[in-house]
C-alpha positions as a Markdown table, in Angstrom:
| # | Residue | x | y | z |
|---|---|---|---|---|
| 1 | Met | -19.4 | -91.5 | 22.6 |
| 2 | Lys | -21.9 | -93.0 | 19.9 |
| 3 | Ile | -19.3 | -96.1 | 19.6 |
| 4 | Ala | -19.3 | -96.8 | 23.4 |
| 5 | Leu | -23.5 | -96.8 | 23.6 |
| 6 | Leu | -23.7 | -98.9 | 20.9 |
| 7 | Ala | -21.4 | -101.1 | 22.2 |
| 8 | Leu | -23.3 | -101.1 | 25.1 |
| 9 | Leu | -26.3 | -101.9 | 23.5 |
| 10 | Gly | -25.0 | -104.7 | 21.9 |
| 11 | Leu | -23.7 | -106.6 | 25.1 |
| 12 | Ala | -27.5 | -106.6 | 26.7 |
| 13 | Leu | -29.1 | -107.3 | 23.7 |
| 14 | Gly | -26.3 | -109.9 | 23.2 |
| 15 | Ala | -27.1 | -111.4 | 26.7 |
| 16 | Leu | -30.7 | -111.6 | 25.9 |
| 17 | Gly | -30.1 | -113.6 | 23.0 |
| 18 | Gly | -27.6 | -116.0 | 24.4 |
| 19 | Ala | -29.1 | -116.2 | 27.2 |
| 20 | Ala | -32.1 | -117.7 | 25.7 |
| 21 | Leu | -30.2 | -119.9 | 22.9 |
| 22 | Gly | -28.7 | -121.2 | 25.9 |
| 23 | Ile | -31.4 | -122.7 | 27.6 |
| 24 | Gly | -33.1 | -124.0 | 24.2 |
| 25 | Ala | -29.1 | -125.9 | 24.4 |
| 26 | Gly | -29.6 | -127.0 | 27.5 |
| 27 | Leu | -32.8 | -128.0 | 26.9 |
| 28 | Ala | -31.9 | -130.2 | 24.0 |
| 29 | Trp | -28.6 | -131.6 | 26.3 |
| 30 | Val | -31.1 | -132.9 | 29.1 |
| 31 | Glu | -32.9 | -134.5 | 26.4 |
| 32 | Ile | -30.7 | -135.7 | 23.9 |
| 33 | Phe | -28.2 | -137.5 | 26.9 |
| 34 | Lys | -30.6 | -138.1 | 29.4 |
| 35 | Val | -30.0 | -136.2 | 31.7 |
| 36 | Thr | -30.9 | -137.2 | 35.6 |
| 37 | Ser | -34.3 | -135.5 | 36.5 |
| 38 | Phe | -33.3 | -136.5 | 40.9 |
| 39 | Glu | -34.5 | -133.1 | 42.8 |
| 40 | Gly | -34.2 | -131.0 | 39.9 |
| 41 | Tyr | -30.7 | -131.6 | 38.7 |
| 42 | Asn | -31.4 | -131.3 | 35.0 |
| 43 | Gly | -32.9 | -127.6 | 35.4 |
| 44 | Met | -30.4 | -126.8 | 37.1 |
| 45 | Leu | -27.8 | -127.7 | 35.0 |
| 46 | Val | -29.7 | -125.6 | 32.1 |
| 47 | Phe | -30.2 | -122.5 | 34.2 |
| 48 | Phe | -26.5 | -122.7 | 35.8 |
| 49 | Thr | -24.5 | -123.5 | 33.7 |
| 50 | Phe | -26.1 | -123.5 | 30.2 |
| 51 | Met | -28.0 | -120.1 | 30.5 |
| 52 | Pro | -25.1 | -117.7 | 31.7 |
| 53 | Leu | -22.3 | -119.2 | 29.7 |
| 54 | Gly | -25.0 | -118.1 | 26.6 |
| 55 | Ala | -25.7 | -114.8 | 28.1 |
| 56 | Ala | -21.7 | -114.4 | 28.5 |
| 57 | Ile | -20.9 | -115.8 | 25.3 |
| 58 | Gly | -23.9 | -113.3 | 23.2 |
| 59 | Gly | -23.3 | -110.5 | 25.3 |
| 60 | Ile | -19.4 | -110.7 | 23.8 |
| 61 | Gly | -20.5 | -111.3 | 20.6 |
| 62 | Gly | -23.3 | -108.8 | 20.3 |
| 63 | Ala | -20.9 | -105.8 | 22.1 |
| 64 | Leu | -18.0 | -106.7 | 19.1 |
| 65 | Leu | -20.4 | -106.8 | 16.4 |
| 66 | Phe | -22.5 | -103.8 | 17.7 |
| 67 | Gly | -19.0 | -102.1 | 18.3 |
| 68 | Val | -17.7 | -102.9 | 14.6 |
| 69 | Ile | -20.5 | -101.3 | 12.6 |
| 70 | Ala | -20.2 | -98.3 | 14.6 |
| 71 | Ile | -16.9 | -98.2 | 14.3 |
| 72 | Lys | -17.3 | -98.5 | 10.6 |
| 73 | Asp | -20.2 | -95.9 | 11.0 |
| 74 | Ala | -18.2 | -93.2 | 11.7 |
| 75 | Glu | -16.0 | -93.7 | 9.3 |
| 76 | Ile | -19.2 | -92.6 | 6.6 |
| 77 | Ala | -19.2 | -89.8 | 5.6 |
| 78 | Ile | -22.1 | -88.1 | 7.4 |
| 79 | Glu | -23.6 | -84.7 | 5.3 |
| 80 | Arg | -22.8 | -85.5 | 1.5 |
| 81 | Glu | -21.8 | -82.7 | -0.6 |
| 82 | Pro | -24.9 | -81.6 | -3.6 |
| 83 | Val | -24.8 | -82.7 | -7.0 |
| 84 | Arg | -24.6 | -79.6 | -9.2 |
| 85 | Arg | -26.2 | -79.4 | -12.0 |
| 86 | Arg | -24.8 | -79.1 | -15.2 |
| 87 | Glu | -25.4 | -75.4 | -16.6 |
| 88 | Arg | -26.4 | -75.0 | -20.6 |
């Protein structure tokens, strides 16, 4: 259950971060390739192409990253045995 919840958290955070990076990449694309701004074409390109792609890629990557971290954390022993003191 912990693994699934962490994967969902990674999906949400990755989608938000990926959308932000997608907007940045889209704005850079528009500036570098001098996309026309006729009737808001460059804005539609950024927000209907780059933002969803960034959100999808970021969501998948975040879910995988958090899932792998949760799986590795499940393998680690949570409670350790106390260290015994040597008797003199």
